[in-house]
Amino acid sequence: MDYRQTSQTKKAYKKTDTFERQELKRLVFALAVFLAVFLGKKIYPQKILQVGQQVLAVVGQSIDFDTAFTNLGKTLQTDGSPLEGLESFCIEVFGPQSQKISAQTQQDSCKLRPEITLQKTGLLTGIQETAVMYSSHTVPASSKDQTVPDVPEAIPAVGTVLTVGEEDQELPVGYTADQLSFGALETVVPVYGSLNSGFGYRDHPVNGKYLFHGGVDISANAGDPIAAFASGTVDYIGKDDSYGLYLQLDHGDGIKSFYAHCQKLCVQKGQQVTAGETIALVGATGTATGPHLHLELKCGELRVDPAYYVEFLSS
Amino acid sequence: MIPDFLSIHPAFLLLLAFLFYRDDSGVTALAALACVLHEFGHIFVLLWQRKNIRKIYFTPFGVRIELGSALSYSQELFAAAAGPLVNLGLAFLGCYISSWTCFSGLNLALGTFNLLPLGELDGARIFQAALALCGADGVVHSICRSLEWCLLIVLTAAGFVLLLRFGNPTLLLTAGWLAARHIQKNEEKFQEKESN
């Protein structure tokens, strides 16, 4: 009798032990997650914000399972090999999502603007017409019948000064008023709008101080799509009190474009984009008095005046 | 309101609610139907084998059927195979019905996924029961278990690569789901041992 009691007590102890061990495991796990988020936010606030953005972007994406299953069903119905069907199904579900993202963003009113892609602005407009003729597709109608020279003129290397800018005041370090060549890069106008505020010194519209403005402000309606200046990859995305929602594209050869005050970002870090693809929507996030796009262009270490490279609507 | 033989985990309902919320095309309802038919396959064979079904658990990691008595290896083999076979049957039936294209594809995917010899999926149960029937029980069982862990680690790693490279979390979520299922099953086994 005594023996049975002891063994039952032992069993009871064992059960409590297991239960407590499990509870402890869960507690440690929850504590680790809490500490990671808490310390992360204190030490690397920007990084955590970026991760948050990425997580939201990933969660917000939805794979089109309906189409994937329908395609798989079609391979069965059309006497296709089920294995091949399953293979393409796996690629569709687990693989790259670039096509699906663009399909989804189209639904989200982030539409590609064909008129923008068509209206390519020759980078070297008026300066290197012959070079443009060979580098981009904007062949002027009148030049069609011209005899093509045997050796085409070389496109100026990236960073070559094309126009020397005139500035009354000395610019801060890292900025130039000169027009630098972007090589053979094909570009489009991100947003067609009037120039609100140009590159150079100005009275800040919010704090009233006389400060240098390192880009251009293009006025547009909130929610208007922002097209990628040129093809490239998304360098980074982020959010802060000053620029609001922002992102930077890397077009290679040290050429980068930066877009700020967006209402919504339609791309993720590391994503490949083509010129003219919608990357964000115009907004008034951060320090802004109204919806507009703040655009900056960089060539190597220097920020250049975007007015040389994009067109504005005359207000 | 809920019968005694059913146990529904709150997280199961939450997951279902989330899936229905995220779904615009109605594919979740079709998937739920395919899963129900899959489970009916299992239950039908168990009833046919005159087994006493004690309780059916709906957890976020899948449906678990608790039996009153143990299964022999051949019974286990048939009971485990019944679910995926129902799905594969529906998939091939769907070939002849034009409006069943999506349902047919869904069943093919569900059936083949469950036949993977991984974790606690039907494929693993069939594999183990078949090996046991061939007389290779003890050693093979431990090899299977370590293989499962290796596969889970490979799947998780591949899931991470796909997430970082293409931003697609599906494989990582699948691997996480399989791992959670595996851990849950191990915990249950551990508890059973403790209470015996």
Coordinates of C-alpha atoms in Angstrom, one line a residue, chain B residues 84 109-127 148 151 155 174 178:
Chain B
P84 CA -3.8 10.9 -49.8
A109 CA -0.8 19.1 -54.5
L110 CA -2.4 18.1 -51.2
G111 CA -2.2 14.3 -52.0
T112 CA 1.5 14.4 -53.1
F113 CA 2.5 16.7 -50.2
N114 CA 1.0 14.3 -47.7
L115 CA 2.8 11.4 -49.3
L116 CA 6.2 13.0 -48.5
P117 CA 8.1 10.8 -46.0
L118 CA 8.5 13.8 -43.7
G119 CA 7.7 14.5 -40.1
E120 CA 4.3 13.3 -39.2
L121 CA 2.9 13.4 -42.7
D122 CA 1.0 10.3 -44.0
G123 CA 3.9 9.5 -46.2
A124 CA 6.2 8.9 -43.2
R125 CA 3.6 6.7 -41.5
I126 CA 3.2 4.6 -44.7
F127 CA 7.0 4.4 -45.1
E148 CA 13.4 13.5 -41.0
L151 CA 15.2 17.0 -44.2
L155 CA 13.9 22.6 -45.9
T174 CA 5.9 25.2 -44.6
L178 CA 6.3 20.8 -40.3

